[in-house]
PDB file of C-alpha atoms in Angstrom:
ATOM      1  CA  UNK D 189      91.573 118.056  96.878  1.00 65.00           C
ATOM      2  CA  UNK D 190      88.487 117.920  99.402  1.00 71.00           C
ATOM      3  CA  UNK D 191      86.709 121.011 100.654  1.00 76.00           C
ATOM      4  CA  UNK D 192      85.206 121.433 104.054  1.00 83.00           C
ATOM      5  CA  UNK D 193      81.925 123.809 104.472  1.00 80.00           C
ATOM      6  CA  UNK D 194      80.669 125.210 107.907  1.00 75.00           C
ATOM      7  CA  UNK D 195      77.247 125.498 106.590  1.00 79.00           C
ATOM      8  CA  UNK D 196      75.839 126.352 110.798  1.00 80.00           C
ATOM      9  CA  UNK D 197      75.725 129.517 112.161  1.00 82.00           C
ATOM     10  CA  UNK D 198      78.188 129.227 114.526  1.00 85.00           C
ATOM     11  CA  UNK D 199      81.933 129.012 114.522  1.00 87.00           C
ATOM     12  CA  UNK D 200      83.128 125.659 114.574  1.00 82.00           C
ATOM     13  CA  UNK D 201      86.280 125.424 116.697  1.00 85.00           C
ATOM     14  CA  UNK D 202      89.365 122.962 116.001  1.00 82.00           C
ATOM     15  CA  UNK D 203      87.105 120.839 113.561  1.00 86.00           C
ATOM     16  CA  UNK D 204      89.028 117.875 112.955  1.00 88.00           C
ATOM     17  CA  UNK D 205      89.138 116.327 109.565  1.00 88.00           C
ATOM     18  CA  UNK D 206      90.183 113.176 108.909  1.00 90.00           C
ATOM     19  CA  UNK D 207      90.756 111.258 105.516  1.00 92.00           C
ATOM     20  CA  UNK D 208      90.734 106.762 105.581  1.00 92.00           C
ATOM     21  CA  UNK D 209      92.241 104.560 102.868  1.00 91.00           C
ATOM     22  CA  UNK D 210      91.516 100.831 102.097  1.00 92.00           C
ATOM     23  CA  UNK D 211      92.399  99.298  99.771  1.00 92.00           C
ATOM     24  CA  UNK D 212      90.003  96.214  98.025  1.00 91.00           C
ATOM     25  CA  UNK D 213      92.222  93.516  95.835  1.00 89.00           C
ATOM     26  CA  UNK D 214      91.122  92.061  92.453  1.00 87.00           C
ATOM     27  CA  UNK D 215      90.546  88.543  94.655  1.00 79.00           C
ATOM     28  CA  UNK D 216      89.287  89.993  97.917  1.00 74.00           C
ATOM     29  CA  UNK D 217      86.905  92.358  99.886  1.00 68.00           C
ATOM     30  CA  UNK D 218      88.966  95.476 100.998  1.00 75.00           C
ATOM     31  CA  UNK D 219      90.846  95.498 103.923  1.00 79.00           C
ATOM     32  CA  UNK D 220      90.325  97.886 106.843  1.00 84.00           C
ATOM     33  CA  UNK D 221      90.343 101.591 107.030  1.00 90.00           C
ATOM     34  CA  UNK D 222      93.665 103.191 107.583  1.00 90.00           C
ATOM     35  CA  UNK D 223      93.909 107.251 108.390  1.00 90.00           C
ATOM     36  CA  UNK D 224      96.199 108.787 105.912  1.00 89.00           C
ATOM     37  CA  UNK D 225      95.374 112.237 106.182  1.00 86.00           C
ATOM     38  CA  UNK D 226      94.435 114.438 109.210  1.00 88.00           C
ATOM     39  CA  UNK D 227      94.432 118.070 110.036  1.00 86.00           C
ATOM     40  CA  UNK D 228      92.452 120.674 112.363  1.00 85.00           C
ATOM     41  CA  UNK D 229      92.357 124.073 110.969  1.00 85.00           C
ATOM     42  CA  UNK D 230      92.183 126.500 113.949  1.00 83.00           C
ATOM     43  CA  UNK D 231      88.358 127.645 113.405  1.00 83.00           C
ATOM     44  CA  UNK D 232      85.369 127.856 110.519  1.00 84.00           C
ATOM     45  CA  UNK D 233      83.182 130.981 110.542  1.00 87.00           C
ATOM     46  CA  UNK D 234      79.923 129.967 109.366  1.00 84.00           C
ATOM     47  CA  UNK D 235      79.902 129.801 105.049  1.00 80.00           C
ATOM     48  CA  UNK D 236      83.403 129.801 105.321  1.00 83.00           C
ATOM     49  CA  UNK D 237      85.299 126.860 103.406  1.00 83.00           C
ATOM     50  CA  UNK D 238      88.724 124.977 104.066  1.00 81.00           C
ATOM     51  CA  UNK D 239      90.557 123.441 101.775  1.00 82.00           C
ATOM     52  CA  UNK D 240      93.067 121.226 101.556  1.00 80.00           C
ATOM     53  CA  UNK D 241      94.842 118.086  99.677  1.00 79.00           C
ATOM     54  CA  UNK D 242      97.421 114.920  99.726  1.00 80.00           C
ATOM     55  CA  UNK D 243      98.664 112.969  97.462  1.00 84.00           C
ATOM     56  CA  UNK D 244      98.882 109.032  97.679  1.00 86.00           C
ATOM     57  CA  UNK D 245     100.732 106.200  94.912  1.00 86.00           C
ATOM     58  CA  UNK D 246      98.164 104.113  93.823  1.00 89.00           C
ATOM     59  CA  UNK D 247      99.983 101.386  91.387  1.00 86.00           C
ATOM     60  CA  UNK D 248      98.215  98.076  93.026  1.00 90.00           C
ATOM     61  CA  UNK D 249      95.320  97.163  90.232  1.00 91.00           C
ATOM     62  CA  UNK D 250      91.797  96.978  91.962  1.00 92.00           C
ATOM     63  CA  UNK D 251      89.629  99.238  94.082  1.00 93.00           C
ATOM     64  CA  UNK D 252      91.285 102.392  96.418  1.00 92.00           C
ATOM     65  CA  UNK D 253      89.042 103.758  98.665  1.00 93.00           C
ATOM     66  CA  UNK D 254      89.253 106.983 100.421  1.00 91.00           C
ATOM     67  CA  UNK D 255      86.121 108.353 103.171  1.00 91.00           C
ATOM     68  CA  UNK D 256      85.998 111.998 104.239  1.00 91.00           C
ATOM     69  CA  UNK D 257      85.231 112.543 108.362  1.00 92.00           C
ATOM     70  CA  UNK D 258      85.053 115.872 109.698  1.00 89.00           C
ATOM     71  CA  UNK D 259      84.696 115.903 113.463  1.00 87.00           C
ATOM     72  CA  UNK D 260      84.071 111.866 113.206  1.00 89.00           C
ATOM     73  CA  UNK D 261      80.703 112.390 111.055  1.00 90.00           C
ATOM     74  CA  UNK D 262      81.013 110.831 107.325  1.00 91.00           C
ATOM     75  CA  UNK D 263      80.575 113.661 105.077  1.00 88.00           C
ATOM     76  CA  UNK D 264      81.904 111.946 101.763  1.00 89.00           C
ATOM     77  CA  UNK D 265      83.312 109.145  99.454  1.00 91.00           C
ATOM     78  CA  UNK D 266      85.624 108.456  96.948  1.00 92.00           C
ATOM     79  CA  UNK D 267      86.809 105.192  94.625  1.00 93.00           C
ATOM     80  CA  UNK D 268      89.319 105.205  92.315  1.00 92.00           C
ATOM     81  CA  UNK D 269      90.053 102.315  90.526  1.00 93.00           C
ATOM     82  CA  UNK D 270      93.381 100.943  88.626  1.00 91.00           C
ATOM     83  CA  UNK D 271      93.910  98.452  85.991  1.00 86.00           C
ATOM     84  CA  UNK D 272      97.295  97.036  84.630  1.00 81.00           C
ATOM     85  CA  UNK D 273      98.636  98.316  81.265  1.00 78.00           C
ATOM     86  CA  UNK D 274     101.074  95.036  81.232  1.00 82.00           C
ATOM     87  CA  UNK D 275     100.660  91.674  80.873  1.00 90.00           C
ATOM     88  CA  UNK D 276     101.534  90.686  84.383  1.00 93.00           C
ATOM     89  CA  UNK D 277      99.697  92.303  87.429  1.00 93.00           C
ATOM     90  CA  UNK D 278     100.755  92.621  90.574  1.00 95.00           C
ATOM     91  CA  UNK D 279      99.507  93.521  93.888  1.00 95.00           C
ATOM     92  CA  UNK D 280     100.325  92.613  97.396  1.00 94.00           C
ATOM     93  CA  UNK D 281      98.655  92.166 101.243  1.00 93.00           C
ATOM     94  CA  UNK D 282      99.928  92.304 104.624  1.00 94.00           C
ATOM     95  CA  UNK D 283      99.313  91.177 108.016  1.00 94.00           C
ATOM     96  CA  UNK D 284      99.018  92.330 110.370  1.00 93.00           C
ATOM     97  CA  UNK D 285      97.425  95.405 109.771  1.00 90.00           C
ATOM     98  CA  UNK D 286      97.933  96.909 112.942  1.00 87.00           C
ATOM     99  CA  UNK D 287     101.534  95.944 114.050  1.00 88.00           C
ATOM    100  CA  UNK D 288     101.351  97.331 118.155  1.00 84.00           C
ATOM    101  CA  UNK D 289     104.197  96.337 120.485  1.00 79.00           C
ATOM    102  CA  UNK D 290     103.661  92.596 120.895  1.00 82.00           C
ATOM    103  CA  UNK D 291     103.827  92.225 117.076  1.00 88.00           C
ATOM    104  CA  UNK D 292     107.057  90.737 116.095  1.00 90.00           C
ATOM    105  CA  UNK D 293     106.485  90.576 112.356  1.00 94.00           C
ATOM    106  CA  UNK D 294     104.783  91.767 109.092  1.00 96.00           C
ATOM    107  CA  UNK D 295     104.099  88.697 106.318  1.00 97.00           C
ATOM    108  CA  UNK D 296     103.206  90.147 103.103  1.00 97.00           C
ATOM    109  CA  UNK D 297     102.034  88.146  99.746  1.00 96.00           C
ATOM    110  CA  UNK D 298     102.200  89.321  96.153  1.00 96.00           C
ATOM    111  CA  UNK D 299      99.689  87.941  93.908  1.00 95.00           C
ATOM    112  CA  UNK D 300     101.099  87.981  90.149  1.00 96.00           C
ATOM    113  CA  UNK D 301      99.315  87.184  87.257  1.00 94.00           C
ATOM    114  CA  UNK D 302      99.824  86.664  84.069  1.00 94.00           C
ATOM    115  CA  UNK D 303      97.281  87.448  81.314  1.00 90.00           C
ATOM    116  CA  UNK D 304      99.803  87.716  78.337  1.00 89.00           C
ATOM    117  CA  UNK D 305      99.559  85.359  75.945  1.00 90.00           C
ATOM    118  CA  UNK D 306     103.437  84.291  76.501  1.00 93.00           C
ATOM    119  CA  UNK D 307     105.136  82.637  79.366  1.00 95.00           C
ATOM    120  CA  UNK D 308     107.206  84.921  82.108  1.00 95.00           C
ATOM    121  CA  UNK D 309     109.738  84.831  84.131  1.00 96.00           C
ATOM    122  CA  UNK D 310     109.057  87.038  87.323  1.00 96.00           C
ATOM    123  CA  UNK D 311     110.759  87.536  90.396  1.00 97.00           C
ATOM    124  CA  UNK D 312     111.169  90.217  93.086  1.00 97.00           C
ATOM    125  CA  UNK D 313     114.014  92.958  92.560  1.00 98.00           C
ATOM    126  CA  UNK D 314     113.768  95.362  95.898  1.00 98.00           C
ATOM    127  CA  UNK D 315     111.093  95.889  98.999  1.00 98.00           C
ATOM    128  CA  UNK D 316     111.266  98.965 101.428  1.00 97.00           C
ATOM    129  CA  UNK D 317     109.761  99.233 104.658  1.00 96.00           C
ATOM    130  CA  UNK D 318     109.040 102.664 105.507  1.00 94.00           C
ATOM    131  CA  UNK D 319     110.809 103.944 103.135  1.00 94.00           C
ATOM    132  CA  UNK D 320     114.211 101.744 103.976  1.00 95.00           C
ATOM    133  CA  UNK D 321     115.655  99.119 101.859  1.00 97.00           C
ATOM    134  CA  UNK D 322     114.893  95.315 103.341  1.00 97.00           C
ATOM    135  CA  UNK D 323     115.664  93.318 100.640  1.00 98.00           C
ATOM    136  CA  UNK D 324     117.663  93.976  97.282  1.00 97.00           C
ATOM    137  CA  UNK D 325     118.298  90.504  94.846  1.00 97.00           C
ATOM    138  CA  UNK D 326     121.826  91.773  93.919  1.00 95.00           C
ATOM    139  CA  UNK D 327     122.821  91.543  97.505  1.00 95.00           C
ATOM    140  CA  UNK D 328     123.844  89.038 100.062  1.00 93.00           C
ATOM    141  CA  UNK D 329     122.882  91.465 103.120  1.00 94.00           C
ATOM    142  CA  UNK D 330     119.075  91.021 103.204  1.00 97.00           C
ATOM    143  CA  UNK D 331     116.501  91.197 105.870  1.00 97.00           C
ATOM    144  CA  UNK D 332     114.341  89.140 104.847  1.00 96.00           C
ATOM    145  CA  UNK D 333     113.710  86.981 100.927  1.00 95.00           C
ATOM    146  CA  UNK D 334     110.739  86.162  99.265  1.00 97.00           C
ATOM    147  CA  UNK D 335     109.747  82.920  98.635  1.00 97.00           C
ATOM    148  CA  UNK D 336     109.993  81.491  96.034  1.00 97.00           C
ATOM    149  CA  UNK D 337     112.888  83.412  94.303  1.00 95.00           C
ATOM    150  CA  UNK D 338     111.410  83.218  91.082  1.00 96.00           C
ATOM    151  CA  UNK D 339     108.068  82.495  89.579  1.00 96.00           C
ATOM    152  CA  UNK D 340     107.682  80.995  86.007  1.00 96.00           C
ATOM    153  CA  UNK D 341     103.963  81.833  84.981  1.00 96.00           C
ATOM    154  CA  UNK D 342     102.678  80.295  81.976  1.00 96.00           C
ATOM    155  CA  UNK D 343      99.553  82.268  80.058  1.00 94.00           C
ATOM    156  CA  UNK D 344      96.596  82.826  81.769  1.00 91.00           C
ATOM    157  CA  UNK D 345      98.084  81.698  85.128  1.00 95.00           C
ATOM    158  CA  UNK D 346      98.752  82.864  88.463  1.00 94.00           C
ATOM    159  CA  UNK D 347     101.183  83.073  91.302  1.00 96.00           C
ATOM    160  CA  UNK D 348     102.608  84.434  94.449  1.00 97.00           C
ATOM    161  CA  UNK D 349     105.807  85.656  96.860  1.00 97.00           C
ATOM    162  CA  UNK D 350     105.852  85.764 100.518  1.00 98.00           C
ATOM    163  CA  UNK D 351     108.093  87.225 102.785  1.00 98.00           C
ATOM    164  CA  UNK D 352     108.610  88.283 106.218  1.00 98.00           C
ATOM    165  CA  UNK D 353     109.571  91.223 107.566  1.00 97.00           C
ATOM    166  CA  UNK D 354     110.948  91.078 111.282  1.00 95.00           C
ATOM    167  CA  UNK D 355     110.547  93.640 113.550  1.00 91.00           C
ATOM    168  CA  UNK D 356     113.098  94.320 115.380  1.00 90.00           C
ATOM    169  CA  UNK D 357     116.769  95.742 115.635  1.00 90.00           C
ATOM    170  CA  UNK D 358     117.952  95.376 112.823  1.00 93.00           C
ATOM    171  CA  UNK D 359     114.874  96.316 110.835  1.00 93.00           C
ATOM    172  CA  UNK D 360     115.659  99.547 113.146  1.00 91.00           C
ATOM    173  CA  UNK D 361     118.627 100.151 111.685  1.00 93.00           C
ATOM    174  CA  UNK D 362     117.608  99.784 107.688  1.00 94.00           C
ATOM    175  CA  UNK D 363     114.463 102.520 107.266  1.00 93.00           C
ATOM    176  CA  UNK D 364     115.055 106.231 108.568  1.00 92.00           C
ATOM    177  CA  UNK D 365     112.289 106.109 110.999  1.00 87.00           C
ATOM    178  CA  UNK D 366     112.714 105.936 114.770  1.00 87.00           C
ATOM    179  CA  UNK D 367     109.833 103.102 115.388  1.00 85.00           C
ATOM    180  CA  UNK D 368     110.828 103.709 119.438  1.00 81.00           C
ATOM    181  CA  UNK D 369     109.229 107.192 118.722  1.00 81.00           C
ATOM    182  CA  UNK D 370     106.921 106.568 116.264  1.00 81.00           C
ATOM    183  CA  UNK D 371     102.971 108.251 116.641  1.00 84.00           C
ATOM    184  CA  UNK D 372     100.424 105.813 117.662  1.00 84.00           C
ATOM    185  CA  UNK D 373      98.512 104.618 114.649  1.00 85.00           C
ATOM    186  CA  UNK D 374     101.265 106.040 112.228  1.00 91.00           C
ATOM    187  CA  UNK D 375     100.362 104.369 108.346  1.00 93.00           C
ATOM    188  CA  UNK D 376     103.963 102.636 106.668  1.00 94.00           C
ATOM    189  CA  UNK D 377     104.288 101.655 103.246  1.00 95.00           C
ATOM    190  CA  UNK D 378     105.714  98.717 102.169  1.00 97.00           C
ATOM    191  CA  UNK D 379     106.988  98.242  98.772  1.00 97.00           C
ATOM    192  CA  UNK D 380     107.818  95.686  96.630  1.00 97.00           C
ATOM    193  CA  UNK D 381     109.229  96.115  93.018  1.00 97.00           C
ATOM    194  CA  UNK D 382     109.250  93.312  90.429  1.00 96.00           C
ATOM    195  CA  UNK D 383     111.400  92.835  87.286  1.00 95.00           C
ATOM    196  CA  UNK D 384     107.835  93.086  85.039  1.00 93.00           C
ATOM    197  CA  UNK D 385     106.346  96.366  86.475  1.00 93.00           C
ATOM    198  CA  UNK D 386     107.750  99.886  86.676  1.00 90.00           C
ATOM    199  CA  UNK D 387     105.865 100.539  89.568  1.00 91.00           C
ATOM    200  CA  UNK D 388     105.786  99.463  92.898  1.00 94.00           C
ATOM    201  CA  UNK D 389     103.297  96.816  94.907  1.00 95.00           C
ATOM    202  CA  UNK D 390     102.460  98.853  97.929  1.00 95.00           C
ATOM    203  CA  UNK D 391     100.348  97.622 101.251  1.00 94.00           C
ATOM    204  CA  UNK D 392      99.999 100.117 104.083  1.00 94.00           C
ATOM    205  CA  UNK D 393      99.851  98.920 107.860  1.00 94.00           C
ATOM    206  CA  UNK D 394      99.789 101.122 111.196  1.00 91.00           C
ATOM    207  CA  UNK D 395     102.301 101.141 113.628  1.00 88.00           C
ATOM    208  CA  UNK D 396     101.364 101.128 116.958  1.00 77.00           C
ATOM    209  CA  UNK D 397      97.750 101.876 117.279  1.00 46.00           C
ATOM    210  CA  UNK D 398      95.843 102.932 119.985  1.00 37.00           C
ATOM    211  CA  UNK D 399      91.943 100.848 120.046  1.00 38.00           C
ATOM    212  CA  UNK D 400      89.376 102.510 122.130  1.00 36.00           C
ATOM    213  CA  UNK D 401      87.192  99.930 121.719  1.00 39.00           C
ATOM    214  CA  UNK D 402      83.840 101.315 122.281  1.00 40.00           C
ATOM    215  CA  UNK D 403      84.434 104.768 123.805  1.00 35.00           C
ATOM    216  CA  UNK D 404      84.170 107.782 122.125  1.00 40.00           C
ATOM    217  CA  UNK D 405      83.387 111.342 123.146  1.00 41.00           C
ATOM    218  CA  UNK D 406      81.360 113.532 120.314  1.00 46.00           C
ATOM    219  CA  UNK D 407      84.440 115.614 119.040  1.00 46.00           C
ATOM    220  CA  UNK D 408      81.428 118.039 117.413  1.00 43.00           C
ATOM    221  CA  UNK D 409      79.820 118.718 120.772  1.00 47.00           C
ATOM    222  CA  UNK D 410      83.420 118.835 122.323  1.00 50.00           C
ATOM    223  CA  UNK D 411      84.313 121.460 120.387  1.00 49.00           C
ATOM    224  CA  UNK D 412      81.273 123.880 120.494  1.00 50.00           C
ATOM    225  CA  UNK D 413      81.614 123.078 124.473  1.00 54.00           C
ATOM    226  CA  UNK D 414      84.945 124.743 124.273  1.00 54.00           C
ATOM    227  CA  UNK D 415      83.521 127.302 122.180  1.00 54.00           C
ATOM    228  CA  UNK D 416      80.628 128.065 124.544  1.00 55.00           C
ATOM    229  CA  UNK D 417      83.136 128.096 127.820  1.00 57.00           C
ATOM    230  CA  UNK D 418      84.956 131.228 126.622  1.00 58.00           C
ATOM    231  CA  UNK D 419      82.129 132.951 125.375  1.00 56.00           C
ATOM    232  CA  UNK D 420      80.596 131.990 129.033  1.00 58.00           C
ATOM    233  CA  UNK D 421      83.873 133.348 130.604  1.00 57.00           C
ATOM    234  CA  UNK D 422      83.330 136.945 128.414  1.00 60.00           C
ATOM    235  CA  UNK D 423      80.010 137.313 128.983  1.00 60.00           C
ATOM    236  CA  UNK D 424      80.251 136.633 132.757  1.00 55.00           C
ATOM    237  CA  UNK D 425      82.784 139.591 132.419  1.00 57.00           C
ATOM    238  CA  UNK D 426      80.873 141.878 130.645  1.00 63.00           C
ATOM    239  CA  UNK D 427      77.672 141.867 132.711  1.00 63.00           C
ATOM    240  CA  UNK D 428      79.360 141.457 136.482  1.00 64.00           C
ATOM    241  CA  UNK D 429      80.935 144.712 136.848  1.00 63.00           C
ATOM    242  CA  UNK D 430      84.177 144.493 138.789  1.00 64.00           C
ATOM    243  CA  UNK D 431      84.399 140.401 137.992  1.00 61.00           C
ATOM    244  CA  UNK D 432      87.848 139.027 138.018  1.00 64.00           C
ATOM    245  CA  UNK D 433      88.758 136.596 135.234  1.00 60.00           C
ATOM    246  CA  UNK D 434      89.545 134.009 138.032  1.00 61.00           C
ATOM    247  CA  UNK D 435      85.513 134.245 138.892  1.00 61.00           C
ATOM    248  CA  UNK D 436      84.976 134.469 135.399  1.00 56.00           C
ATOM    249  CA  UNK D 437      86.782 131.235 134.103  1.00 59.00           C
ATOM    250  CA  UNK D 438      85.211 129.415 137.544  1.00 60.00           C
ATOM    251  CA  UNK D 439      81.535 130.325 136.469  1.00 57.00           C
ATOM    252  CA  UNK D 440      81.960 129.103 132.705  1.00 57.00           C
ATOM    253  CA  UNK D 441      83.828 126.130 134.437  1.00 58.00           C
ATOM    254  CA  UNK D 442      80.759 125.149 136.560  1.00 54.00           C
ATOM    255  CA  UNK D 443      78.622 125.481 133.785  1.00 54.00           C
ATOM    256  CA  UNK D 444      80.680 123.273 131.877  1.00 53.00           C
ATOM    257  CA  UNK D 445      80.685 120.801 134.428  1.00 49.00           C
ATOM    258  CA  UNK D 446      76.746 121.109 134.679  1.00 48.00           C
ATOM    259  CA  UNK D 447      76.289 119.723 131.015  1.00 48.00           C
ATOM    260  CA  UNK D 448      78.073 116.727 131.953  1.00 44.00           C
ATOM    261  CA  UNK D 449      76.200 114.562 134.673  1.00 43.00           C
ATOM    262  CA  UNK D 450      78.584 111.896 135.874  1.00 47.00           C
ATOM    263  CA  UNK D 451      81.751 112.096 137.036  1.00 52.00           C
ATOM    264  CA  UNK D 452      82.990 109.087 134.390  1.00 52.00           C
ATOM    265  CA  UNK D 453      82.190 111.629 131.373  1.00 49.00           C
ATOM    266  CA  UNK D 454      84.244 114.360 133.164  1.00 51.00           C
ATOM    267  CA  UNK D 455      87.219 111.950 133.035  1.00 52.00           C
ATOM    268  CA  UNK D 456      86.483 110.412 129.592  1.00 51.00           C
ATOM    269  CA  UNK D 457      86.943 114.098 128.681  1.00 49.00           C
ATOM    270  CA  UNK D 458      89.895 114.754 129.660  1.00 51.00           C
ATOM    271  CA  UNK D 459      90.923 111.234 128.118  1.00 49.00           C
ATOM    272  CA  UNK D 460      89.628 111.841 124.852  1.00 47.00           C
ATOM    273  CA  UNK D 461      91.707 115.235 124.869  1.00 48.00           C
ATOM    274  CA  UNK D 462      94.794 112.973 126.126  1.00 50.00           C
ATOM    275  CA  UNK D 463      94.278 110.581 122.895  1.00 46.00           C
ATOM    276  CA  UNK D 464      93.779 113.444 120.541  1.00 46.00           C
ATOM    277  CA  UNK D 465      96.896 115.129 121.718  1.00 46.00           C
ATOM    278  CA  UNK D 466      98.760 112.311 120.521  1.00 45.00           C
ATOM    279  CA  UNK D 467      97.290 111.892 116.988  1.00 44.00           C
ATOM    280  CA  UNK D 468      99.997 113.009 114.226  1.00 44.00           C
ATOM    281  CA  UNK D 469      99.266 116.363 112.485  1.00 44.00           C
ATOM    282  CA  UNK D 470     101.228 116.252 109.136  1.00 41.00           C
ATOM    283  CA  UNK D 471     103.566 118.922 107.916  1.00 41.00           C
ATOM    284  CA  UNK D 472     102.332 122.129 106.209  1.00 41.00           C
ATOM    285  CA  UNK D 473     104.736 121.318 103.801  1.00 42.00           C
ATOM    286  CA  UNK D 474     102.554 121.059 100.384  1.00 39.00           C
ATOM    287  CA  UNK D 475     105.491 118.864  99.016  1.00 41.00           C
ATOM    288  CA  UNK D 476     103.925 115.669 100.563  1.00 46.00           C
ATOM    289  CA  UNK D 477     101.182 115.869 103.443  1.00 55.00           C
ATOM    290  CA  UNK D 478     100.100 112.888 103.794  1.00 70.00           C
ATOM    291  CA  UNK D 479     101.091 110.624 106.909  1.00 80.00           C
ATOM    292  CA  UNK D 480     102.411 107.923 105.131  1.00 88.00           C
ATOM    293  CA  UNK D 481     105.413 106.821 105.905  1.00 92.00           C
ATOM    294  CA  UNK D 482     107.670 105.719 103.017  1.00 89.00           C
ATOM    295  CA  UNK D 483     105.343 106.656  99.950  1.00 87.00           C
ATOM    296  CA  UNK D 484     107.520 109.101  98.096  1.00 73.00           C
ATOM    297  CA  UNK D 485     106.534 109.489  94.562  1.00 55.00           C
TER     298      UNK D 485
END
């Protein structure tokens, strides 16, 4: 649950709030930020409050770290950490992080140790990409197979899988989503169980991002500009008597245009508002409204 507060005194239109996830490993610094959660709630009178919530599986040990934006200003913070109730913990990376369309593959290790005080036998039962099966050990019709097949860990000692997932056709034909028509920047889960945990490993990559680079447009000022047009438009109504809506719309549009000096911010507008347009908006659906694909829990 987070809660959003317009604590101005004016409304704030289309405020976009965004939630990122990284993840940091028991042996590493944490990776980069992924968006999990996003949603724009039409408009925020001033003391009014939204609220909202998603739900995420957390089952790798180590460090999960979630950061609050709302209209791409940090506004909060959040760590939760996990430990292993077993004697062998597990967790797993991937890489790439962002797969785009000149990525032809996804390697993922998982790290397994053993801190029991007997030896183990440990090897890798299922893994799901996006919620698809890839690889099962009682079948002969895998995608892909870890490597090694098995690990024996004695006490106190460590280990590790790899495996590569392919994509391509055939991957396309395994998982339920259509990764020709997949949202730019869209998180997947990938998911790895072993015969020692009752839980999933789980790494989380984006498909198809879109990098900016270095541009950005203030989504903030963006939004009270919007604001401020149609308020322009009404009040151009109300004090020109006999004004058409057509002069109307025209005068807030040339003040509009005023406010932004060169013709390259006009266009990075209407850019920015191109990009946005393609970000993905989860469900309403309370049941699960996050973005991740392939974390059902």
């Amino acid at each position: 649950m987070f809660i959003v507060e317009n604590r101005g005194q004016e409304i704030v239109y289309y405020p976009v709030v965004r939630v990122y996830y990284s993840y940091e490993a028991p042996d590493r610094e944490f990776g980069k930020p992924i968006l999990v959660f996003e949603r724009q709630p039409k408009e925020l009178f001033p003391g009014e409050t939204y609220k909202d919530w998603f739900k995420m599986t957390l089952t790798n040990p180590g460090k999960h770290h979630f950061t609050l934006y709302v209209n791409g200003k940090w506004e909060d913070e959040e760590t939760i950490t996990t430990t292993s109730k077993a004697n062998i913990e597990a967790w797993m990376e991937c890489a790439p992080e962002l797969v785009s369309e000149d990525v032809d593959s996804v390697t993922c290790k998982v790290n397994v140790k053993n801190s029991g005080s007997a030896s183990a036998e440990v090897w890798v039962t299922n893994i799901y990409f996006a919620g698809g099966e890839v690889y099962d050990r009682s079948s002969d019709n895998n995608l892909v197979n870890p490597n090694p097949s098995s690990l024996s860990l004695d006490p106190s000692s460590s280990g590790a899988f790899t495996f590569t997932i392919p994509i391509n056709d055939e991957l396309q034909e395994r998982i339920p989503v259509d990764l020709s028509n997949i949202n730019p920047g869209t998180p997947i889960a990938i998911k790895a169980y072993i015969n020692q945990l009752k839980e999933p490993v789980m790494s989380v990559i984006e498909m198809n991002p879109i990098d900016l680079g270095d541009f950005s447009l203030p989504e903030k000022e963006i939004a009270s500009g919007i604001g401020g047009g149609i308020a322009g438009a009404l009040t151009y109504l109300i004090t020109n008597e006999g004004a058409t809506l057509a002069e109307a719309l025209t005068a807030a549009g040339m003040g509009a245009l005023s406010a932004y000096v060169s013709l390259g911010s006009i266009l990075g507008f209407w850019i920015y508002l191109a990009y946005e347009g393609t970000k993905p908006v989860p469900s309403s659906d309370l049941g699960d409204n996050n973005l991740i694909v392939g974390d059902e829990s």
